[in-house]
Amino acid sequence: MKVYKIGDNILKYRFGTPFPTDAVVKAGEGIEKYSIDYFQIEEKEELKLLYKMAPKDIVFGLGENQRGINKRGGKYISFCSDDPNHTPGKRSLYGAHNFIIIDGMENFGVFIDHPGKVVFDIGFNHKDYLEITIEDKNFDLYIIKGNSPREIVSSFLNIIGEGYVPPKWAFGYQQSRWSYPDAEKVEEIADKFIENNIPCDAIYLDIDYMEDYKNFTVSEERFPNFKEFVEKMKDKGFRLIPIIDAGVKIEDGYEIYEEGVEKGYFCVNSEGKPFVAAVWPGKVHFPDFLNRESRLWFGKKYGKLIDCGIEGFWNDMNEPAIFYTNRGIEQAIEEAKNAEGKNLNIDSFFGIKDEFRNISNNIEDYKSFYHNIEGKLVNHYDVHNLYGYNMTRAADEGFKKIAPNKRFLLISRSSYIGMHRHSGIWTGDNHSWWEHILLNIKMMPSLNMCGFLYSGADTGGFSDDANGELAVRWTQFSIFTPLFRNHSAKGTRHQEPFAFDEESNSIMKEAIKLRYGLIPYIYSEYMKAIINKDIYFAPISFEYNDEYSRRVEDQLLVGDSLMISPIYEENSRGRYIWLPEDMLLWKAKDYSERKYEILEKGHRYLDIDIDEIPIFIRKNKVLVLGKHANTVDDIDNEELVVIAFVEDKASYTYYDDDGRSLDYRDGIYSKIIIEIEKREDDYQINVENHGNKDIKRLKLEIVDREGKVTKKTINI
Amino acid sequence: MKVYKIGDNILKYRFGTPFPTDAVVKAGEGIEKYSIDYFQIEEKEELKLLYKMAPKDIVFGLGENQRGINKRGGKYISFCSDDPNHTPGKRSLYGAHNFIIIDGMENFGVFIDHPGKVVFDIGFNHKDYLEITIEDKNFDLYIIKGNSPREIVSSFLNIIGEGYVPPKWAFGYQQSRWSYPDAEKVEEIADKFIENNIPCDAIYLDIDYMEDYKNFTVSEERFPNFKEFVEKMKDKGFRLIPIIDAGVKIEDGYEIYEEGVEKGYFCVNSEGKPFVAAVWPGKVHFPDFLNRESRLWFGKKYGKLIDCGIEGFWNDMNEPAIFYTNRGIEQAIEEAKNAEGKNLNIDSFFGIKDEFRNISNNIEDYKSFYHNIEGKLVNHYDVHNLYGYNMTRAADEGFKKIAPNKRFLLISRSSYIGMHRHSGIWTGDNHSWWEHILLNIKMMPSLNMCGFLYSGADTGGFSDDANGELAVRWTQFSIFTPLFRNHSAKGTRHQEPFAFDEESNSIMKEAIKLRYGLIPYIYSEYMKAIINKDIYFAPISFEYNDEYSRRVEDQLLVGDSLMISPIYEENSRGRYIWLPEDMLLWKAKDYSERKYEILEKGHRYLDIDIDEIPIFIRKNKVLVLGKHANTVDDIDNEELVVIAFVEDKASYTYYDDDGRSLDYRDGIYSKIIIEIEKREDDYQINVENHGNKDIKRLKLEIVDREGKVTKKTINI
């Protein structure tokens, strides 16, 4: 074991010779240290880290996973998995996010930088024990000390590098479906938005836009004159977001396949031949994204669609998902044939059934192909969790070559720590279950802690059928998630914001309009979080450390000023809320109508009608509000409503930039600093404009502790 | 359509010629009426009943189903299904309970007496519409008017007949596992209970006790000298409860098989030959339980085990579950063979996978066998929902022949309205998910409304792995369910009350002891509900009709005196509670220590530590409490603690009987009527004993509105 000092409060313990994951961007200096803080080590076939938790310790983190914001009680297995049946017993979803924070008797963060299987048993086997098991003994263990979870998260974000920023239009509403299969349908959907006057910035193209599911092709039959169509749609206000899958179809004459084989860009089997698996296109090869050359090659291919005017992509199936391999299906067919005509006993019957069920995403297949890392073959299984990350890195690196200073929308299904520098993620194939709204709520801060700020779930649920009320309540939460996308599966009920009864549709529309009104706040908070290595969604205990705040799992802090309390139960017309301090409540319906109410610190039941979205403004904090338009680009930025809950002094820094370039990285952005100080009968207001050229007026609505609203207009 | 008056407030509308289900025990008189109250009828290929709901209407009922106590928003399909994956999207579980209550603008109950598929769309397709679709147009529609849901339920229970009463020992704790495979293991488990001094009345024998899964056989290898073993275990305090499956193994020399074939007691295929399906024993025939003769024959067979001293059974796999048929497996194998060596496209691949997945419980199989109803062949599919009901009826009718006045424990997995006269039910193969504790809570009152009072879920969850905290919290709820059974599946973590860490084990033990202490109350309330055609578990809105009570989905009324608020969230140390009136709170830990607190009407957050079970006593209501023992038979009945929350006057009728016979049906039971009236500085107490010979003393603990506790002892 070697020990490195990465920062004042961060040590890296190196076990064996870890595979370089590029998760962490900061190197450190070797120091002399022979023991590990906090943990006991148990070394048998696998390596185990053991920590005894105190009864009130909370464990945060693990990004995309089941269960609570507090991960105690569960067992979680980091092994990126395409398993759409997200039941509470599942231990692996699409991502591998090996970062946790222990908050209690001791305060520290732990990151296991290892691309293979890692098991976190957080009080499952024994309620008091945290047990981390690493199958392979080559890994880096980072331990981050800090005084608070927020400080620890910030330190962690600091060593894994600055997060991905999408174009500003990607904060608009996005509509998806597997699939809108042709140009006609896509246009019909777009027209419905226009007709109903519902804001929307993007429409997704799921797998059916391609020719036989071949990456970087477009079906001429279903999408003739694609470039023109992209332009036409953009003129209507909609960007199209095509999907790209990991597998490359094996088909003679298909350029990408042929090039890949010729140049050796694909993963190989034990005989050194391109590995064959079957996914949507039928038989495919998997690009060797862990190989730099392959990555460069694949990344450039995005240019084909970018040349057609495309500005955003979603990378899918990149765990990588495997439907079947010849090995798997032959084995299963063999078993089935052996059973023919026999009076099967039940074990044999279930054996065959399982054989067919387990053909997909089979570990044996993952163990049977290799990556070429600088001339050395590395078994895929050992580095499995890096695959989706590196596909997405390939795309981002490609974009940077194609249009170095342009922001693209990019989201990926599979991920590993560090991928947040390249893209956002959506949380995969969830269900139209009320339980999955709650899971979405709980997952957001955990994802943020692992760097994934641009994230969101399939609003309305992917599998199964949504009803109007579920779509409404989910939308009312998703207006706060940076990625705000409604997506659903083939064969399920349509769930666009015009697919239900009149009342539900109209409530969804109002919620989406509110989202656009909130973009000045959401974008400003998002960008400040990126720049300051902070998070956008936080558990309320990150700011309030009282006993009740530490227990809350269904309220979130959104940026610096807001707390939300989404509804995630059917037939509900209210819910219980813990207010850790006095807050200003705005029950938003039509967002242009604002009635304020001061709620006192404490527990309470709040009536929340089906069309209401409660927004809590924290004490001495400020919400800025713009006006909606049908696209983000069309938002009129002349006037900003500034809602402040002022006990003594509140200040807000409103961030903005061009929304399209990476210039913000060079400090090219504007700020308006607003300070409001309560005087005896009035407020002293200070506004400093650092470079903002759009905003002409601030319309202040200042609410004091007694609920008195003072309105002022300030010209800039 | 013919119309019958069944009671003052009940009409039966007869469509076509319904199959006689024996769900309802009251006949009626034909009346002249040509329209249906409340509903519009839409007749196409199927028949649809349509009702427009008011926004605040609640719909109760549907027994064993997903979603809330308020069923609005969901679509439910009555078609008894062996589907262990109870995700929120599932529309059919094991039972078919076609009774609903509309509570709002109008108040009425609806029972669709039809043994085939019935679909209830309760605001799923359109939030305002209740739509009931009956595939077959031969059915009875009952409409029950009433002033309140409770009144409607009571009327319904009145027409479907008096509910099943198990022996009193069946109110004790019961331990199960698939499987304790042999006598040695069963005894080891029993000894663990004894060693740890944990009360327990029964241990279940899952399928492995049989010889090759043959009904009414016992493996001589695993359970030698079964009769002696049963006796030995009974001496230790444990009754053994063997499972009986629906299918009868096809095996030459196996008496039941041979008799059944000879006498024509099995369901037949279209050629009139016994229908063959495969379940646990491999190939089986299904007894034709809808045929009276077959039922009589099968019912008597229980005598084989009763002769060994067995006093309870669980009837399983009686949807009936079908793992496969030759038709299904041959078709799947054929598809697999056709795929051999081919470069499958993805549709073909999923086609084969689905083919294997859909072999089990396939509709085509259900459509391919027949029942012999008085010489007429009836297709199984048309009467599917009656199968489990009639298997269980066979058992009960058998018991009545073997020991006419003796109560047996009997629970069934599949069920239909009316089966509650013969047995209880357990809620099937749930999961060790926190979400399934909540589902259990919500399901209990719905089941009660459909007559199933003796019911409970697999405490701790059947599939997936429980952790200690989940087992604790689930146990803390299940102590209130009449059937209190801990059960788990092969391959999952053991979850007996000694399987976890010391703290969790000890809390589970204290909860079980409290359950035994509560048996005087639970049994008394259960029996009064049975006799008075009332329910044991009720939604709180059944008693309190304020706006908030109507919204509560996670608190229940238990009998006449108690309200409970179970914890169903991980890492929780409290929860929100709505008190519709002032109540007396006893946070039970060790049940011999009782501290009382008066909680005022309103919303509140209540701290509830991991070892606490909050019990709320309603105003002017009484809880009677006994002492625990290691079995119900061993409970010392000399003294009863009477806890009363008295504002002005409270009364309680304590019911008891011999606990073993059906004499209660002839009015042979005892009652102690306790009346407590508040006087200025004291209480006037009236106790009338009607025939109770056990109780010698009542120890009263009377709490007034101010929380003052007055203790008195009354000798009887």
mmCIF file of C-alpha atoms in Angstrom, chain A residues 177-450:
data_model
loop_
_atom_site.group_PDB
_atom_site.id
_atom_site.type_symbol
_atom_site.label_atom_id
_atom_site.label_comp_id
_atom_site.label_asym_id
_atom_site.label_seq_id
_atom_site.Cartn_x
_atom_site.Cartn_y
_atom_site.Cartn_z
ATOM 1 C CA ARG A 177 -40.784 8.452 -26.663
ATOM 2 C CA TRP A 178 -39.598 5.088 -27.805
ATOM 3 C CA SER A 179 -40.241 5.992 -30.555
ATOM 4 C CA TYR A 180 -41.580 8.794 -32.615
ATOM 5 C CA PRO A 181 -40.692 6.581 -35.530
ATOM 6 C CA ASP A 182 -40.693 8.974 -38.462
ATOM 7 C CA ALA A 183 -40.474 12.598 -39.455
ATOM 8 C CA GLU A 184 -44.210 12.825 -39.788
ATOM 9 C CA LYS A 185 -44.806 11.707 -36.218
ATOM 10 C CA VAL A 186 -42.063 13.944 -34.860
ATOM 11 C CA GLU A 187 -43.578 16.906 -36.613
ATOM 12 C CA GLU A 188 -47.039 15.986 -35.409
ATOM 13 C CA ILE A 189 -45.760 15.961 -31.839
ATOM 14 C CA ALA A 190 -44.013 19.298 -32.342
ATOM 15 C CA ASP A 191 -47.170 20.783 -33.787
ATOM 16 C CA LYS A 192 -49.146 19.587 -30.794
ATOM 17 C CA PHE A 193 -46.810 21.544 -28.546
ATOM 18 C CA ILE A 194 -47.202 24.602 -30.729
ATOM 19 C CA GLU A 195 -50.956 24.202 -30.997
ATOM 20 C CA ASN A 196 -51.309 23.811 -27.249
ATOM 21 C CA ASN A 197 -48.807 26.571 -26.629
ATOM 22 C CA ILE A 198 -46.688 24.343 -24.376
ATOM 23 C CA PRO A 199 -43.005 25.250 -24.094
ATOM 24 C CA CYS A 200 -40.622 22.603 -25.373
ATOM 25 C CA ASP A 201 -37.030 22.745 -26.579
ATOM 26 C CA ALA A 202 -36.203 19.299 -27.806
ATOM 27 C CA ILE A 203 -37.681 16.113 -29.190
ATOM 28 C CA TYR A 204 -35.759 12.881 -28.853
ATOM 29 C CA LEU A 205 -35.208 10.347 -31.581
ATOM 30 C CA ASP A 206 -35.123 6.856 -30.162
ATOM 31 C CA ILE A 207 -33.615 3.890 -32.014
ATOM 32 C CA ASP A 208 -36.102 3.807 -34.871
ATOM 33 C CA TYR A 209 -34.683 6.885 -36.591
ATOM 34 C CA MET A 210 -31.682 4.845 -37.694
ATOM 35 C CA GLU A 211 -31.368 2.579 -40.660
ATOM 36 C CA ASP A 212 -31.470 -0.895 -39.106
ATOM 37 C CA TYR A 213 -30.216 0.514 -35.816
ATOM 38 C CA LYS A 214 -26.878 1.442 -37.318
ATOM 39 C CA ASN A 215 -25.147 4.209 -35.403
ATOM 40 C CA PHE A 216 -24.723 7.492 -37.283
ATOM 41 C CA THR A 217 -27.131 6.472 -40.020
ATOM 42 C CA VAL A 218 -30.590 7.892 -40.566
ATOM 43 C CA SER A 219 -33.388 5.940 -42.182
ATOM 44 C CA GLU A 220 -34.044 7.555 -45.548
ATOM 45 C CA GLU A 221 -37.457 6.028 -45.600
ATOM 46 C CA ARG A 222 -38.619 7.423 -42.303
ATOM 47 C CA PHE A 223 -36.530 10.585 -42.218
ATOM 48 C CA PRO A 224 -35.943 11.664 -45.836
ATOM 49 C CA ASN A 225 -33.812 14.797 -46.228
ATOM 50 C CA PHE A 226 -32.777 14.630 -42.625
ATOM 51 C CA LYS A 227 -30.686 17.775 -42.660
ATOM 52 C CA GLU A 228 -33.581 19.811 -43.960
ATOM 53 C CA PHE A 229 -35.887 18.231 -41.468
ATOM 54 C CA VAL A 230 -33.553 19.090 -38.598
ATOM 55 C CA GLU A 231 -33.486 22.665 -39.791
ATOM 56 C CA LYS A 232 -37.225 22.832 -40.256
ATOM 57 C CA MET A 233 -37.777 21.541 -36.761
ATOM 58 C CA LYS A 234 -35.259 23.978 -35.352
ATOM 59 C CA ASP A 235 -37.146 26.772 -37.067
ATOM 60 C CA LYS A 236 -40.247 25.560 -35.298
ATOM 61 C CA GLY A 237 -38.329 25.727 -32.047
ATOM 62 C CA PHE A 238 -37.355 22.086 -31.527
ATOM 63 C CA ARG A 239 -33.921 20.563 -31.451
ATOM 64 C CA LEU A 240 -33.768 16.871 -32.273
ATOM 65 C CA ILE A 241 -31.743 14.610 -30.012
ATOM 66 C CA PRO A 242 -30.785 11.300 -31.643
ATOM 67 C CA ILE A 243 -29.784 8.243 -29.656
ATOM 68 C CA ILE A 244 -26.446 6.509 -30.161
ATOM 69 C CA ASP A 245 -26.023 2.925 -28.968
ATOM 70 C CA ALA A 246 -22.797 1.278 -27.952
ATOM 71 C CA GLY A 247 -22.887 -1.632 -30.386
ATOM 72 C CA VAL A 248 -21.877 -1.244 -34.054
ATOM 73 C CA LYS A 249 -23.853 -3.418 -36.449
ATOM 74 C CA ILE A 250 -21.958 -6.073 -38.311
ATOM 75 C CA GLU A 251 -22.916 -5.457 -41.910
ATOM 76 C CA ASP A 252 -20.818 -5.510 -45.003
ATOM 77 C CA GLY A 253 -20.662 -2.131 -46.611
ATOM 78 C CA TYR A 254 -21.454 -0.315 -43.382
ATOM 79 C CA GLU A 255 -18.584 2.083 -43.152
ATOM 80 C CA ILE A 256 -18.223 2.230 -39.388
ATOM 81 C CA TYR A 257 -18.214 -1.520 -39.085
ATOM 82 C CA GLU A 258 -15.676 -1.934 -41.834
ATOM 83 C CA GLU A 259 -13.375 0.797 -40.579
ATOM 84 C CA GLY A 260 -13.570 -0.510 -37.048
ATOM 85 C CA VAL A 261 -12.606 -4.013 -38.100
ATOM 86 C CA GLU A 262 -9.863 -2.779 -40.359
ATOM 87 C CA LYS A 263 -8.297 -0.530 -37.750
ATOM 88 C CA GLY A 264 -8.836 -2.871 -34.822
ATOM 89 C CA TYR A 265 -11.072 -0.471 -32.949
ATOM 90 C CA PHE A 266 -13.360 -3.139 -31.548
ATOM 91 C CA CYS A 267 -13.126 -5.204 -28.397
ATOM 92 C CA VAL A 268 -11.781 -8.649 -29.140
ATOM 93 C CA ASN A 269 -12.437 -12.162 -27.947
ATOM 94 C CA SER A 270 -9.801 -14.502 -26.564
ATOM 95 C CA GLU A 271 -8.742 -15.312 -30.116
ATOM 96 C CA GLY A 272 -8.108 -11.696 -30.892
ATOM 97 C CA LYS A 273 -11.103 -11.413 -33.217
ATOM 98 C CA PRO A 274 -13.734 -8.723 -32.804
ATOM 99 C CA PHE A 275 -16.139 -9.843 -30.099
ATOM 100 C CA VAL A 276 -19.682 -10.483 -31.282
ATOM 101 C CA ALA A 277 -22.809 -9.786 -29.244
ATOM 102 C CA ALA A 278 -26.383 -9.071 -30.263
ATOM 103 C CA VAL A 279 -28.252 -5.921 -29.330
ATOM 104 C CA TRP A 280 -30.888 -3.850 -31.205
ATOM 105 C CA PRO A 281 -29.163 -4.086 -34.601
ATOM 106 C CA GLY A 282 -28.717 -7.836 -34.273
ATOM 107 C CA LYS A 283 -25.049 -8.863 -34.210
ATOM 108 C CA VAL A 284 -22.648 -6.079 -33.296
ATOM 109 C CA HIS A 285 -19.079 -5.355 -32.297
ATOM 110 C CA PHE A 286 -18.358 -3.160 -29.315
ATOM 111 C CA PRO A 287 -15.998 -0.247 -29.947
ATOM 112 C CA ASP A 288 -13.089 -0.410 -27.552
ATOM 113 C CA PHE A 289 -13.819 2.897 -25.849
ATOM 114 C CA LEU A 290 -11.114 2.289 -23.282
ATOM 115 C CA ASN A 291 -8.627 2.544 -26.099
ATOM 116 C CA ARG A 292 -7.660 6.112 -26.931
ATOM 117 C CA GLU A 293 -7.535 5.620 -30.691
ATOM 118 C CA SER A 294 -10.918 3.926 -30.826
ATOM 119 C CA ARG A 295 -12.344 6.709 -28.756
ATOM 120 C CA LEU A 296 -11.013 9.356 -31.092
ATOM 121 C CA TRP A 297 -12.344 7.478 -34.093
ATOM 122 C CA PHE A 298 -15.816 6.945 -32.649
ATOM 123 C CA GLY A 299 -16.021 10.455 -31.287
ATOM 124 C CA LYS A 300 -15.484 11.936 -34.707
ATOM 125 C CA LYS A 301 -18.410 9.976 -36.105
ATOM 126 C CA TYR A 302 -20.834 12.160 -34.179
ATOM 127 C CA GLY A 303 -19.827 14.751 -36.748
ATOM 128 C CA LYS A 304 -22.019 13.018 -39.315
ATOM 129 C CA LEU A 305 -25.107 14.029 -37.402
ATOM 130 C CA ILE A 306 -23.690 17.315 -36.199
ATOM 131 C CA ASP A 307 -23.251 18.181 -39.863
ATOM 132 C CA CYS A 308 -27.002 17.767 -40.198
ATOM 133 C CA GLY A 309 -27.535 20.397 -37.522
ATOM 134 C CA ILE A 310 -27.792 18.066 -34.529
ATOM 135 C CA GLU A 311 -26.681 19.631 -31.218
ATOM 136 C CA GLY A 312 -27.395 16.923 -28.714
ATOM 137 C CA PHE A 313 -27.166 13.163 -28.205
ATOM 138 C CA TRP A 314 -28.050 10.446 -25.752
ATOM 139 C CA ASN A 315 -25.670 7.526 -25.416
ATOM 140 C CA ASP A 316 -27.534 4.364 -24.596
ATOM 141 C CA MET A 317 -26.963 0.628 -24.076
ATOM 142 C CA ASN A 318 -23.456 1.364 -22.887
ATOM 143 C CA GLU A 319 -23.149 -0.832 -19.812
ATOM 144 C CA PRO A 320 -22.752 -2.419 -22.409
ATOM 145 C CA ALA A 321 -26.117 -4.169 -22.595
ATOM 146 C CA ILE A 322 -25.952 -7.557 -24.306
ATOM 147 C CA PHE A 323 -29.180 -9.190 -25.437
ATOM 148 C CA TYR A 324 -27.428 -12.377 -26.383
ATOM 149 C CA THR A 325 -24.256 -13.940 -27.659
ATOM 150 C CA ASN A 326 -23.951 -17.082 -29.728
ATOM 151 C CA ARG A 327 -22.487 -18.821 -26.712
ATOM 152 C CA GLY A 328 -25.490 -17.937 -24.573
ATOM 153 C CA ILE A 329 -28.189 -18.714 -27.052
ATOM 154 C CA GLU A 330 -26.602 -21.941 -28.244
ATOM 155 C CA GLN A 331 -26.266 -23.126 -24.686
ATOM 156 C CA ALA A 332 -29.916 -22.344 -24.026
ATOM 157 C CA ILE A 333 -31.137 -23.946 -27.258
ATOM 158 C CA GLU A 334 -29.071 -27.023 -26.460
ATOM 159 C CA GLU A 335 -30.746 -27.304 -23.078
ATOM 160 C CA ALA A 336 -34.153 -26.846 -24.661
ATOM 161 C CA LYS A 337 -33.430 -29.538 -27.244
ATOM 162 C CA ASN A 338 -32.313 -31.957 -24.547
ATOM 163 C CA ALA A 339 -35.630 -31.439 -22.819
ATOM 164 C CA GLU A 340 -37.657 -32.305 -25.893
ATOM 165 C CA GLY A 341 -40.172 -35.026 -25.304
ATOM 166 C CA LYS A 342 -38.968 -35.606 -21.770
ATOM 167 C CA ASN A 343 -41.123 -35.618 -18.681
ATOM 168 C CA LEU A 344 -39.168 -32.768 -17.137
ATOM 169 C CA ASN A 345 -38.815 -32.472 -13.453
ATOM 170 C CA ILE A 346 -39.380 -29.024 -12.118
ATOM 171 C CA ASP A 347 -35.740 -28.195 -11.507
ATOM 172 C CA SER A 348 -34.947 -28.979 -15.128
ATOM 173 C CA PHE A 349 -37.863 -26.874 -16.287
ATOM 174 C CA PHE A 350 -36.790 -23.858 -14.249
ATOM 175 C CA GLY A 351 -33.245 -24.545 -15.370
ATOM 176 C CA ILE A 352 -34.246 -24.092 -19.008
ATOM 177 C CA LYS A 353 -36.402 -21.079 -18.243
ATOM 178 C CA ASP A 354 -33.549 -19.476 -16.334
ATOM 179 C CA GLU A 355 -31.140 -20.371 -19.098
ATOM 180 C CA PHE A 356 -33.179 -18.275 -21.524
ATOM 181 C CA ARG A 357 -33.755 -15.528 -18.980
ATOM 182 C CA ASN A 358 -30.055 -15.300 -18.191
ATOM 183 C CA ILE A 359 -28.891 -15.121 -21.779
ATOM 184 C CA SER A 360 -28.900 -11.337 -21.557
ATOM 185 C CA ASN A 361 -26.152 -9.392 -19.772
ATOM 186 C CA ASN A 362 -24.477 -12.601 -18.740
ATOM 187 C CA ILE A 363 -21.304 -12.369 -16.680
ATOM 188 C CA GLU A 364 -19.732 -15.133 -18.709
ATOM 189 C CA ASP A 365 -20.027 -12.937 -21.795
ATOM 190 C CA TYR A 366 -18.559 -9.942 -19.975
ATOM 191 C CA LYS A 367 -15.622 -12.147 -19.064
ATOM 192 C CA SER A 368 -15.054 -13.232 -22.631
ATOM 193 C CA PHE A 369 -13.920 -10.053 -24.319
ATOM 194 C CA TYR A 370 -10.972 -7.715 -24.051
ATOM 195 C CA HIS A 371 -9.832 -4.149 -24.350
ATOM 196 C CA ASN A 372 -6.567 -3.181 -25.902
ATOM 197 C CA ILE A 373 -4.925 -0.780 -23.492
ATOM 198 C CA GLU A 374 -1.693 0.406 -25.026
ATOM 199 C CA GLY A 375 -1.045 -2.965 -26.524
ATOM 200 C CA LYS A 376 -2.049 -4.953 -23.466
ATOM 201 C CA LEU A 377 -5.256 -6.946 -23.433
ATOM 202 C CA VAL A 378 -7.451 -6.283 -20.416
ATOM 203 C CA ASN A 379 -10.451 -8.454 -19.679
ATOM 204 C CA HIS A 380 -13.655 -6.500 -19.933
ATOM 205 C CA TYR A 381 -15.066 -7.848 -16.676
ATOM 206 C CA ASP A 382 -12.218 -6.255 -14.726
ATOM 207 C CA VAL A 383 -12.917 -2.785 -16.113
ATOM 208 C CA HIS A 384 -16.623 -3.185 -16.827
ATOM 209 C CA ASN A 385 -17.783 -0.034 -15.077
ATOM 210 C CA LEU A 386 -15.689 2.210 -17.334
ATOM 211 C CA TYR A 387 -17.385 1.325 -20.598
ATOM 212 C CA GLY A 388 -20.289 3.767 -20.710
ATOM 213 C CA TYR A 389 -18.109 6.470 -19.216
ATOM 214 C CA ASN A 390 -15.601 6.120 -22.025
ATOM 215 C CA MET A 391 -18.190 5.935 -24.772
ATOM 216 C CA THR A 392 -19.468 9.250 -23.528
ATOM 217 C CA ARG A 393 -16.005 10.633 -23.161
ATOM 218 C CA ALA A 394 -15.439 9.653 -26.785
ATOM 219 C CA ALA A 395 -18.474 11.689 -27.782
ATOM 220 C CA ASP A 396 -17.407 14.709 -25.751
ATOM 221 C CA GLU A 397 -13.853 14.540 -27.031
ATOM 222 C CA GLY A 398 -15.303 14.293 -30.533
ATOM 223 C CA PHE A 399 -17.438 17.389 -29.996
ATOM 224 C CA LYS A 400 -14.405 19.281 -28.772
ATOM 225 C CA LYS A 401 -12.636 18.446 -31.998
ATOM 226 C CA ILE A 402 -15.626 19.257 -34.197
ATOM 227 C CA ALA A 403 -16.675 22.477 -32.498
ATOM 228 C CA PRO A 404 -14.197 23.229 -29.738
ATOM 229 C CA ASN A 405 -16.068 25.974 -27.999
ATOM 230 C CA LYS A 406 -19.625 24.810 -28.495
ATOM 231 C CA ARG A 407 -21.710 23.162 -25.821
ATOM 232 C CA PHE A 408 -23.653 20.048 -26.788
ATOM 233 C CA LEU A 409 -26.417 18.302 -24.958
ATOM 234 C CA LEU A 410 -25.079 14.888 -23.964
ATOM 235 C CA ILE A 411 -26.511 12.343 -21.582
ATOM 236 C CA SER A 412 -25.473 8.772 -20.980
ATOM 237 C CA ARG A 413 -27.199 5.803 -19.403
ATOM 238 C CA SER A 414 -24.182 4.050 -17.955
ATOM 239 C CA SER A 415 -21.630 5.982 -15.975
ATOM 240 C CA TYR A 416 -18.703 5.957 -13.579
ATOM 241 C CA ILE A 417 -17.298 8.665 -11.368
ATOM 242 C CA GLY A 418 -15.512 11.190 -13.564
ATOM 243 C CA MET A 419 -17.920 10.944 -16.487
ATOM 244 C CA HIS A 420 -19.653 14.030 -15.088
ATOM 245 C CA ARG A 421 -16.890 16.057 -16.750
ATOM 246 C CA HIS A 422 -18.219 14.938 -20.118
ATOM 247 C CA SER A 423 -21.982 14.668 -19.861
ATOM 248 C CA GLY A 424 -25.072 14.360 -17.781
ATOM 249 C CA ILE A 425 -27.082 11.218 -17.177
ATOM 250 C CA TRP A 426 -30.669 10.173 -17.155
ATOM 251 C CA THR A 427 -31.583 7.543 -14.618
ATOM 252 C CA GLY A 428 -32.509 4.831 -17.092
ATOM 253 C CA ASP A 429 -35.583 2.735 -17.653
ATOM 254 C CA ASN A 430 -37.772 3.477 -14.673
ATOM 255 C CA HIS A 431 -41.491 2.738 -14.383
ATOM 256 C CA SER A 432 -44.712 4.718 -14.238
ATOM 257 C CA TRP A 433 -44.931 3.957 -10.536
ATOM 258 C CA TRP A 434 -45.570 6.458 -7.769
ATOM 259 C CA GLU A 435 -42.701 4.770 -5.949
ATOM 260 C CA HIS A 436 -40.412 5.887 -8.756
ATOM 261 C CA ILE A 437 -41.232 9.542 -8.257
ATOM 262 C CA LEU A 438 -39.982 9.117 -4.717
ATOM 263 C CA LEU A 439 -36.934 7.194 -5.939
ATOM 264 C CA ASN A 440 -36.264 10.036 -8.372
ATOM 265 C CA ILE A 441 -36.455 12.568 -5.531
ATOM 266 C CA LYS A 442 -34.082 10.574 -3.353
ATOM 267 C CA MET A 443 -31.649 9.857 -6.151
ATOM 268 C CA MET A 444 -31.100 13.458 -7.229
ATOM 269 C CA PRO A 445 -28.958 14.645 -4.295
ATOM 270 C CA SER A 446 -27.039 11.344 -4.291
ATOM 271 C CA LEU A 447 -26.211 11.809 -7.976
ATOM 272 C CA ASN A 448 -25.188 15.396 -7.311
ATOM 273 C CA MET A 449 -22.759 14.245 -4.625
ATOM 274 C CA CYS A 450 -21.091 12.071 -7.258
#
